[in-house]
Short mmCIF file of C-alpha atoms in Angstrom, two decimals:
data_model
loop_
_atom_site.label_atom_id
_atom_site.label_comp_id
_atom_site.label_asym_id
_atom_site.label_seq_id
_atom_site.Cartn_x
_atom_site.Cartn_y
_atom_site.Cartn_z
CA MET A 30 52.34 -17.49 8.41
CA SER A 31 51.76 -16.88 12.10
CA HIS A 32 49.04 -18.58 14.13
CA GLU A 33 47.52 -15.16 14.80
CA SER A 34 47.20 -14.32 11.10
CA GLN A 35 45.66 -17.73 10.36
CA ASN A 36 42.83 -17.04 12.82
CA LYS A 37 42.24 -13.43 11.82
CA PRO A 38 38.68 -12.93 10.53
CA VAL A 39 38.36 -12.37 6.81
CA GLU A 40 37.47 -8.80 5.89
CA VAL A 41 34.33 -8.91 3.76
CA ILE A 42 34.42 -6.55 0.76
CA ASN A 43 31.32 -4.51 0.02
CA PRO A 44 29.76 -6.36 -2.96
CA ARG A 45 29.03 -3.13 -4.82
CA TYR A 46 32.79 -2.57 -5.24
CA THR A 47 33.60 -5.99 -6.69
CA GLU A 48 34.83 -6.17 -10.27
CA GLN A 49 31.63 -7.88 -11.43
CA ALA A 50 29.37 -5.25 -9.84
CA ILE A 51 31.36 -2.40 -11.42
CA LYS A 52 31.12 -4.04 -14.85
CA GLU A 53 27.40 -4.60 -14.35
CA LYS A 54 26.90 -0.94 -13.45
CA ALA A 55 28.66 0.17 -16.64
CA TYR A 56 26.57 -2.29 -18.66
CA LEU A 57 23.34 -0.88 -17.17
CA LYS A 58 24.34 2.67 -18.14
CA GLU A 59 24.78 1.53 -21.74
CA LEU A 60 21.62 -0.57 -21.62
CA LYS A 61 19.48 2.51 -20.90
CA LYS A 62 20.44 3.85 -24.33
CA GLN A 63 19.27 0.70 -26.14
CA PRO A 64 15.85 0.03 -27.76
CA SER A 65 13.14 -1.29 -25.42
CA THR A 66 13.35 -4.90 -26.66
CA LYS A 67 17.09 -5.14 -26.14
CA ARG A 68 16.78 -3.36 -22.80
CA PHE A 69 14.11 -5.83 -21.70
CA MET A 70 16.28 -8.83 -22.58
CA GLY A 71 19.23 -7.24 -20.81
CA TYR A 72 17.20 -6.88 -17.61
CA VAL A 73 16.04 -10.48 -17.92
CA LYS A 74 19.65 -11.60 -18.15
CA LEU A 75 20.66 -9.63 -15.04
CA SER A 76 17.58 -10.46 -12.95
CA GLY A 77 17.96 -12.63 -9.86
CA PRO A 78 16.88 -11.23 -6.47
CA GLY A 79 13.26 -11.08 -7.67
CA PHE A 80 13.32 -14.78 -8.51
CA MET A 81 14.92 -15.48 -5.13
CA ASN A 82 12.03 -13.62 -3.54
CA ALA A 83 9.44 -15.49 -5.61
CA ALA A 84 11.00 -18.85 -4.82
CA PHE A 85 11.02 -17.93 -1.14
CA THR A 86 7.37 -16.84 -1.22
CA LEU A 87 6.35 -20.08 -2.95
CA GLY A 88 6.65 -22.26 0.15
CA ALA A 89 4.54 -24.64 2.20
CA GLY A 90 2.37 -21.86 3.64
CA SER A 91 1.40 -20.24 0.33
CA PHE A 92 0.95 -23.65 -1.32
CA ALA A 93 -1.20 -25.02 1.52
CA SER A 94 -3.40 -21.93 1.67
CA SER A 95 -3.84 -21.90 -2.13
CA VAL A 96 -4.82 -25.58 -2.04
CA THR A 97 -7.33 -25.05 0.76
CA LEU A 98 -8.85 -21.88 -0.68
CA GLY A 99 -9.17 -23.51 -4.10
CA ALA A 100 -10.79 -26.62 -2.64
CA ALA A 101 -13.13 -24.67 -0.35
CA TYR A 102 -14.05 -21.64 -2.49
CA GLY A 103 -13.33 -22.66 -6.06
CA TYR A 104 -12.16 -19.75 -8.20
CA ASP A 105 -13.41 -17.00 -5.87
CA MET A 106 -10.10 -16.50 -4.00
CA LEU A 107 -7.70 -16.37 -6.97
CA TRP A 108 -7.35 -12.61 -6.37
CA ILE A 109 -5.43 -13.08 -3.11
CA PRO A 110 -1.89 -13.85 -4.39
CA LEU A 111 -2.23 -11.30 -7.22
CA TYR A 112 -3.48 -8.42 -5.06
CA SER A 113 -1.24 -9.29 -2.10
CA PHE A 114 1.95 -9.38 -4.13
CA ALA A 115 0.85 -6.33 -6.16
CA PHE A 116 0.71 -4.27 -2.95
CA GLY A 117 3.86 -6.01 -1.73
CA ILE A 118 5.68 -4.71 -4.80
CA PHE A 119 5.58 -1.23 -3.27
CA MET A 120 7.62 -2.60 -0.36
CA LEU A 121 10.02 -4.37 -2.73
CA ALA A 122 10.45 -1.10 -4.63
CA LEU A 123 11.15 0.60 -1.30
CA ALA A 124 13.71 -2.10 -0.47
CA THR A 125 15.33 -1.34 -3.84
CA ARG A 126 15.50 2.36 -2.99
CA PHE A 127 17.18 1.57 0.35
CA VAL A 128 19.90 -0.49 -1.36
CA THR A 129 20.51 1.88 -4.25
CA GLY A 130 20.25 5.05 -2.16
CA SER A 131 22.43 4.14 0.83
CA GLU A 132 25.16 1.70 1.84
CA MET A 133 23.56 1.29 5.29
CA ASN A 134 21.40 -1.84 5.52
CA VAL A 135 17.79 -1.30 6.51
CA ILE A 136 17.92 -2.92 9.98
CA GLU A 137 20.93 -0.79 10.89
CA ALA A 138 19.03 2.28 9.66
CA GLN A 139 15.99 1.35 11.75
CA ASP A 140 18.21 0.95 14.83
CA LYS A 141 19.88 4.30 14.22
CA PHE A 142 16.83 6.43 13.42
CA HIS A 143 13.94 4.64 15.16
CA GLY A 144 15.50 2.50 17.88
CA LYS A 145 16.45 -1.14 18.27
CA PHE A 146 12.87 -2.21 19.05
CA PHE A 147 11.84 -1.47 15.46
CA GLY A 148 15.04 -2.70 13.80
CA SER A 149 16.94 -5.43 15.60
CA PHE A 150 13.95 -6.74 17.58
CA ALA A 151 10.76 -6.38 15.49
CA THR A 152 12.31 -6.68 12.01
CA GLY A 153 15.44 -8.73 12.61
CA LEU A 154 14.83 -11.14 15.48
CA VAL A 155 11.04 -11.65 15.48
CA ALA A 156 9.78 -11.09 11.93
CA CYS A 157 12.83 -12.65 10.26
CA PHE A 158 15.12 -14.75 12.47
CA ILE A 159 12.54 -16.55 14.64
CA ALA A 160 9.93 -16.70 11.88
CA SER A 161 12.41 -18.27 9.42
CA ILE A 162 13.06 -21.11 11.87
CA VAL A 163 9.34 -21.66 12.59
CA TYR A 164 8.36 -21.71 8.91
CA THR A 165 10.96 -24.36 8.07
CA PHE A 166 8.98 -26.93 10.09
CA GLY A 167 6.15 -26.56 7.60
CA GLN A 168 8.51 -26.91 4.63
CA TYR A 169 9.87 -30.21 5.92
CA ALA A 170 6.39 -31.51 6.75
CA LEU A 171 5.10 -30.89 3.25
CA GLY A 172 8.34 -31.75 1.44
CA SER A 173 8.92 -35.08 3.18
CA ASP A 174 5.34 -36.16 2.42
CA ALA A 175 5.78 -35.16 -1.22
CA LEU A 176 9.00 -37.19 -1.45
CA THR A 177 7.40 -40.23 0.19
CA SER A 178 4.45 -39.99 -2.20
CA LEU A 179 6.85 -39.62 -5.14
CA PHE A 180 8.80 -42.69 -4.05
CA GLN A 181 5.55 -44.67 -3.73
CA VAL A 182 4.53 -43.76 -7.27
CA VAL A 183 7.76 -45.30 -8.58
CA GLY A 184 7.50 -48.32 -6.27
CA LEU A 185 9.90 -47.33 -3.47
CA PRO A 186 8.37 -47.60 0.05
CA ILE A 187 10.50 -44.93 1.75
CA PRO A 188 8.82 -43.33 4.81
CA LYS A 189 8.92 -39.58 5.45
CA SER A 190 11.01 -40.25 8.57
CA ILE A 191 13.80 -40.93 6.06
CA SER A 192 12.82 -38.96 2.97
CA TRP A 193 13.50 -35.61 4.69
CA ILE A 194 17.22 -36.34 4.34
CA VAL A 195 16.90 -35.65 0.61
CA LEU A 196 15.66 -32.14 1.38
CA VAL A 197 18.73 -31.56 3.55
CA ALA A 198 21.05 -32.83 0.84
CA ILE A 199 19.63 -30.38 -1.70
CA SER A 200 18.98 -27.29 0.41
CA VAL A 201 22.07 -27.19 2.65
CA PRO A 202 24.78 -26.80 -0.05
CA LEU A 203 22.80 -24.12 -1.90
CA SER A 204 22.02 -22.27 1.35
CA LEU A 205 25.70 -22.21 2.32
CA MET A 206 26.74 -21.17 -1.18
CA TYR A 207 24.35 -18.21 -1.25
CA GLY A 208 24.57 -17.42 2.47
CA SER A 209 28.29 -16.70 2.35
CA GLY A 210 27.68 -13.81 -0.05
CA GLU A 211 31.42 -13.54 -0.72
CA ASN A 212 31.46 -15.14 -4.16
CA PRO A 213 29.41 -13.29 -6.84
CA LYS A 214 29.53 -16.34 -9.12
CA ALA A 215 28.12 -18.57 -6.35
CA VAL A 216 25.35 -16.05 -5.66
CA LYS A 217 24.46 -15.99 -9.36
CA PHE A 218 24.56 -19.80 -9.51
CA VAL A 219 21.97 -20.06 -6.71
CA GLU A 220 19.81 -17.39 -8.35
CA ASN A 221 19.86 -19.42 -11.57
CA ALA A 222 19.00 -22.57 -9.60
CA MET A 223 15.97 -20.71 -8.23
CA LYS A 224 14.94 -19.76 -11.77
CA VAL A 225 15.12 -23.43 -12.75
CA MET A 226 12.96 -24.43 -9.76
CA ILE A 227 10.38 -21.79 -10.63
CA GLY A 228 10.41 -23.05 -14.21
CA ILE A 229 9.74 -26.57 -12.93
CA MET A 230 6.81 -25.31 -10.84
CA LEU A 231 5.29 -23.44 -13.78
CA LEU A 232 5.69 -26.45 -16.04
CA VAL A 233 4.33 -29.16 -13.76
CA PHE A 234 1.49 -27.21 -12.12
CA GLY A 235 0.53 -25.89 -15.56
CA ALA A 236 0.44 -29.48 -16.82
CA VAL A 237 -1.79 -30.44 -13.90
CA ILE A 238 -4.47 -27.87 -14.78
CA CYS A 239 -4.31 -29.04 -18.39
CA VAL A 240 -5.47 -32.40 -17.02
CA THR A 241 -8.00 -31.14 -14.47
CA GLY A 242 -9.41 -28.48 -16.79
CA ILE A 243 -10.02 -24.76 -16.29
CA ASN A 244 -13.05 -22.46 -16.34
CA LEU A 245 -11.69 -19.32 -18.04
CA PRO A 246 -14.57 -16.92 -17.23
CA ALA A 247 -14.49 -17.99 -13.56
CA MET A 248 -10.71 -17.62 -13.52
CA VAL A 249 -10.80 -14.03 -14.83
CA LYS A 250 -13.55 -13.11 -12.37
CA GLY A 251 -11.72 -14.73 -9.45
CA LEU A 252 -8.45 -12.97 -10.30
CA LEU A 253 -9.86 -9.47 -10.73
CA ILE A 254 -12.87 -9.21 -8.40
CA PRO A 255 -12.07 -9.63 -4.67
CA LYS A 256 -14.54 -11.65 -2.62
CA LEU A 257 -14.20 -12.22 1.13
CA PRO A 258 -14.87 -15.62 2.73
CA SER A 259 -17.22 -16.00 5.70
CA GLY A 260 -16.57 -17.84 8.95
CA MET A 261 -13.50 -18.18 11.14
CA ASP A 262 -11.81 -20.87 9.05
CA GLY A 263 -12.19 -18.78 5.91
CA ILE A 264 -10.77 -15.60 7.40
CA ILE A 265 -7.82 -17.45 8.96
CA MET A 266 -6.95 -18.98 5.59
CA LEU A 267 -7.32 -15.54 4.00
CA ILE A 268 -4.91 -14.13 6.59
CA GLY A 269 -2.36 -16.86 5.99
CA SER A 270 -2.51 -16.38 2.23
CA MET A 271 -2.05 -12.62 2.42
CA THR A 272 0.81 -12.65 4.91
CA ALA A 273 2.57 -15.29 2.82
CA THR A 274 3.13 -12.70 0.08
CA ILE A 275 3.57 -9.33 1.82
CA GLY A 276 5.68 -10.08 4.90
CA VAL A 277 8.85 -8.51 6.22
CA MET A 278 10.89 -11.62 5.46
CA ASP A 279 10.15 -11.14 1.76
CA TRP A 280 11.23 -7.51 1.90
CA VAL A 281 14.43 -8.28 3.82
CA LEU A 282 15.36 -11.21 1.55
CA PHE A 283 14.90 -9.06 -1.55
CA ASN A 284 16.84 -6.22 0.08
CA ASN A 285 19.78 -8.42 0.99
CA GLY A 286 19.68 -10.24 -2.33
CA MET A 287 20.34 -6.92 -4.03
CA ILE A 288 23.10 -6.13 -1.53
CA SER A 289 24.74 -9.50 -2.30
CA ARG A 290 24.70 -8.61 -5.99
CA GLY A 291 26.30 -5.22 -5.34
CA TYR A 292 23.37 -3.05 -6.43
CA SER A 293 23.97 0.71 -6.51
CA GLU A 294 22.08 3.73 -7.88
CA GLU A 295 22.25 2.49 -11.48
CA HIS A 296 20.45 -0.74 -10.50
CA GLU A 297 17.14 0.76 -9.32
CA THR A 298 15.26 0.21 -12.59
CA LEU A 299 16.59 -3.35 -12.72
CA GLY A 300 15.39 -3.94 -9.14
CA ARG A 301 11.86 -2.80 -9.93
CA PHE A 302 11.83 -4.83 -13.14
CA ASP A 303 12.97 -7.87 -11.19
CA ALA A 304 10.28 -7.39 -8.52
CA PHE A 305 7.58 -7.51 -11.20
CA PHE A 306 8.82 -10.07 -13.74
CA GLY A 307 10.81 -12.20 -11.30
CA GLY A 308 8.38 -11.86 -8.39
CA LEU A 309 4.78 -10.92 -9.13
CA LEU A 310 4.27 -12.89 -12.35
CA PRO A 311 5.63 -16.32 -11.29
CA VAL A 312 4.05 -16.14 -7.81
CA THR A 313 0.62 -15.24 -9.21
CA LEU A 314 0.78 -17.86 -11.97
CA ILE A 315 1.98 -20.74 -9.81
CA LEU A 316 -0.38 -20.13 -6.88
CA SER A 317 -3.26 -19.61 -9.32
CA PHE A 318 -2.44 -22.90 -11.07
CA VAL A 319 -2.50 -24.68 -7.71
CA SER A 320 -5.83 -23.11 -6.66
CA ILE A 321 -7.43 -23.83 -10.03
CA ALA A 322 -6.34 -27.48 -9.95
CA PHE A 323 -7.86 -28.02 -6.51
CA ALA A 324 -10.95 -25.97 -7.38
CA GLU A 325 -11.60 -28.35 -10.26
CA ALA A 326 -10.74 -31.47 -8.27
CA PHE A 327 -12.88 -30.63 -5.22
CA SER A 328 -15.78 -28.74 -6.81
CA GLY A 329 -18.90 -29.75 -4.87
CA LYS A 330 -17.12 -32.44 -2.89
CA PRO A 331 -16.84 -32.68 0.91
CA GLY A 332 -13.53 -33.09 2.73
CA ILE A 333 -10.95 -30.35 2.26
CA PRO A 334 -7.30 -31.46 2.69
CA THR A 335 -5.73 -30.13 5.91
CA SER A 336 -2.69 -32.33 6.56
CA SER A 337 0.52 -32.39 4.52
CA GLY A 338 -0.19 -35.98 3.46
CA GLU A 339 -3.68 -35.08 2.29
CA LEU A 340 -2.29 -32.13 0.35
CA CYS A 341 0.05 -34.42 -1.54
CA ASP A 342 -2.54 -37.15 -2.18
CA ALA A 343 -5.52 -34.93 -3.00
CA LEU A 344 -5.07 -34.75 -6.79
CA VAL A 345 -3.91 -38.29 -7.47
CA GLY A 346 -7.46 -39.55 -8.05
CA VAL A 347 -8.08 -37.06 -10.85
CA ILE A 348 -4.66 -37.34 -12.52
CA PRO A 349 -4.62 -40.45 -14.72
CA SER A 350 -0.99 -40.14 -15.82
CA VAL A 351 1.75 -41.45 -13.53
CA TRP A 352 4.15 -38.97 -15.08
CA ILE A 353 1.86 -36.04 -14.25
CA GLN A 354 1.69 -37.34 -10.68
CA VAL A 355 5.49 -37.53 -10.56
CA GLY A 356 5.73 -34.02 -11.96
CA PHE A 357 3.23 -32.75 -9.39
CA TYR A 358 5.34 -34.07 -6.51
CA ILE A 359 8.55 -32.76 -8.09
CA GLY A 360 6.88 -29.34 -8.30
CA ILE A 361 6.09 -29.44 -4.58
CA ILE A 362 9.67 -30.48 -3.77
CA ALA A 363 11.07 -27.61 -5.88
CA LEU A 364 8.68 -25.24 -4.13
CA VAL A 365 9.74 -26.43 -0.67
CA VAL A 366 13.49 -26.51 -1.32
CA SER A 367 13.54 -23.02 -2.84
CA SER A 368 11.70 -21.65 0.18
CA MET A 369 14.07 -23.42 2.58
CA ILE A 370 17.06 -21.77 0.92
CA GLY A 371 15.40 -18.38 1.27
CA LEU A 372 14.63 -19.06 4.94
CA SER A 373 18.26 -19.97 5.66
CA VAL A 374 19.56 -16.84 3.95
CA THR A 375 17.01 -14.62 5.73
CA CYS A 376 17.84 -16.24 9.06
CA ALA A 377 21.57 -15.54 8.68
CA THR A 378 21.36 -11.99 7.35
CA SER A 379 18.80 -10.90 9.96
CA PHE A 380 20.86 -12.47 12.75
CA TYR A 381 24.05 -10.65 11.78
CA GLN A 382 22.29 -7.35 11.18
CA SER A 383 20.41 -7.55 14.52
CA THR A 384 23.32 -8.51 16.76
CA ASN A 385 26.91 -7.40 17.29
CA VAL A 386 28.21 -10.67 15.85
CA LYS A 387 30.54 -9.99 12.93
CA ARG A 388 29.55 -11.64 9.69
CA ASP A 389 32.59 -13.72 8.74
CA PRO A 390 32.01 -16.48 6.15
CA LYS A 391 35.19 -18.22 7.36
CA ALA A 392 34.19 -18.28 11.04
CA TRP A 393 33.09 -21.56 12.67
CA TYR A 394 29.73 -20.12 13.66
CA HIS A 395 28.72 -18.96 10.17
CA PRO A 396 27.40 -22.35 8.94
CA VAL A 397 25.55 -22.74 12.26
CA VAL A 398 23.77 -19.41 11.74
CA VAL A 399 22.93 -20.09 8.08
CA LEU A 400 21.64 -23.58 8.83
CA ALA A 401 19.76 -22.77 12.06
CA PRO A 402 16.37 -23.23 10.32
CA GLN A 403 17.33 -26.82 9.49
CA ILE A 404 16.08 -27.76 12.96
CA GLY A 405 12.78 -27.72 11.09
CA PHE A 406 13.51 -31.29 9.94
CA LEU A 407 11.45 -32.25 12.99
CA GLY A 408 8.45 -31.07 10.97
CA ALA A 409 8.80 -34.27 8.95
CA PHE A 410 7.42 -36.12 11.97
CA PHE A 411 4.36 -33.86 12.41
CA GLY A 412 1.11 -34.54 10.60
CA LYS A 413 -0.72 -31.20 10.26
CA PRO A 414 1.53 -28.19 9.57
CA VAL A 415 -1.02 -26.17 7.62
CA MET A 416 -2.89 -24.39 10.41
CA ILE A 417 0.31 -23.97 12.44
CA VAL A 418 1.96 -22.10 9.57
CA VAL A 419 -1.16 -20.02 8.93
CA THR A 420 -1.60 -19.09 12.60
CA VAL A 421 2.06 -18.09 12.98
CA ALA A 422 1.74 -15.99 9.81
CA ALA A 423 -1.26 -14.18 11.24
CA MET A 424 0.46 -13.41 14.54
CA GLN A 425 3.58 -12.31 12.69
CA SER A 426 1.51 -9.75 10.79
CA LEU A 427 1.63 -7.53 13.89
CA PHE A 428 5.42 -7.27 13.65
CA ASN A 429 5.13 -6.90 9.87
CA TRP A 430 2.95 -3.85 10.50
CA ILE A 431 5.32 -2.41 13.13
CA SER A 432 8.33 -2.85 10.88
CA GLY A 433 6.43 -1.64 7.81
CA ASN A 434 5.66 1.71 9.43
CA SER A 435 9.35 2.11 10.21
CA TRP A 436 10.24 1.34 6.58
CA TYR A 437 7.74 3.95 5.38
CA LEU A 438 9.32 6.60 7.60
CA LEU A 439 12.82 5.66 6.41
CA GLY A 440 11.71 6.06 2.81
CA ASN A 441 10.87 9.68 3.56
CA ASP A 442 13.85 10.41 5.83
CA THR A 443 16.58 12.58 4.32
CA ARG A 444 18.97 11.48 7.08
CA TYR A 445 18.96 8.03 5.50
CA LEU A 446 18.36 8.61 1.79
CA GLY A 447 19.31 12.26 1.34
CA LYS A 448 17.93 13.59 -1.94
CA ARG A 449 16.73 10.11 -2.89
CA VAL A 450 13.79 10.11 -0.47
CA ILE A 451 10.44 9.16 -1.99
CA GLN A 452 9.04 12.00 -4.06
CA SER A 453 5.97 10.24 -5.46
CA ARG A 454 2.63 10.47 -3.62
CA PHE A 455 1.49 7.36 -5.49
CA PHE A 456 4.52 5.43 -4.21
CA ASN A 457 3.88 6.59 -0.64
CA ALA A 458 0.18 5.75 -0.90
CA GLY A 459 0.98 2.22 -2.10
CA ILE A 460 3.32 1.65 0.84
CA LEU A 461 0.72 2.90 3.31
CA ILE A 462 -1.96 0.65 1.81
CA CYS A 463 0.36 -2.35 2.08
CA ILE A 464 1.19 -1.81 5.74
CA SER A 465 -2.47 -0.98 6.48
CA ILE A 466 -3.43 -4.37 5.06
CA LEU A 467 -0.97 -5.96 7.46
CA ASN A 468 -2.63 -4.16 10.36
CA ILE A 469 -6.10 -5.23 9.19
CA VAL A 470 -4.87 -8.82 8.87
CA PHE A 471 -3.79 -8.86 12.52
CA ILE A 472 -7.00 -7.21 13.74
CA THR A 473 -9.21 -9.64 11.83
CA PHE A 474 -7.19 -12.55 13.18
CA ILE A 475 -7.87 -11.36 16.74
CA MET A 476 -11.54 -10.85 15.86
CA SER A 477 -11.79 -14.39 14.54
CA LYS A 478 -10.17 -15.79 17.68
CA LEU A 479 -12.64 -13.82 19.80
CA GLY A 480 -15.52 -15.27 17.80
CA VAL A 481 -16.81 -11.95 16.47
CA TRP A 482 -16.21 -12.71 12.78
CA PRO A 483 -19.53 -13.73 11.12
CA GLU A 484 -20.09 -17.36 10.24
#
């Protein structure tokens, strides 16, 4: 073999034409003919990108804001993750339509039909690439504190200046495995790992509220009836919570997760199923569990946790069982690691789609691109990541809104989707409400900074 052929970039095959994707497409055609119960179980078996999206959403920012809102407002703010992700589902359904209706990725389509400001810059570089690096600092800050607290519970005095290495050891291999996108079995393995992590979160945070207790009438009211907080601190936390579940990074990750799996027209029902059962349900349950636990623990008490260390230590006093404490910290670690993997994948895909750099899993630069967010390990040495993450999320909402409008137009553009443009007024209305919320979030953030939001 010549030296030239050894250094020739590997040609990446479109995942929708792999043998596994073709078999999956045939299976889905047959599945549509089956009874509803069997069809449901078949979709559960094939689900994956939705769980990736849920695991990504369940990071330091959403956890910290759920903790703070639960501690400060009790059950009143439980509606935020449910309503936010419910409106976000319209964008995930739109991302599904883009993948199943065209082989052109969404950032490329934005560049072609709306200009590079909307695609490569607003969506790719700002809302995804830069944001994924910034958010990783918060993941390491919370995760390293959780690990240090876990080690202390079992009698190991390991400081967070060292414990962050464990996060690297877990997240890096899985990020590289999924980020290559060239091996369908590796992609599925990481998706299954995400399902396991979500299962751990549901189990341990559910166990915590079994210990702290739960007020069922207050929970139902808090979930279904929206109530706005007063004061600057309240509105900023509201902003952070909402943008944690309806941001562009979530849409792009879900979009590219389906591309990695080789989704085509036959997969659209599966994609929508996955967005609901793999995304909305676990995100709402886990964040609600966290808020309820801290609502019970801090009801009527002064001193709301604001640092990553305080977040990890806040419940220890009301959890008598060492094993529940251990489980609580393991849940946080699972939450952080899953989000870090999603950030790495989003960073890489948005970089390649926003630049002229060829995506080559065998190239020397590919691991560098995938692991760029790992610079966030420096967050392990910072004490208060919560407000940093929330503030960045609020500022990012401007670019979420800009990109969201472009996505809406693409969904109705026959040049991109042909006959598969959105036909439903309800679907279009849901998308417009979602991106309008993003605009309101940015405006209210500016209002709060100007001091015009009521105390």
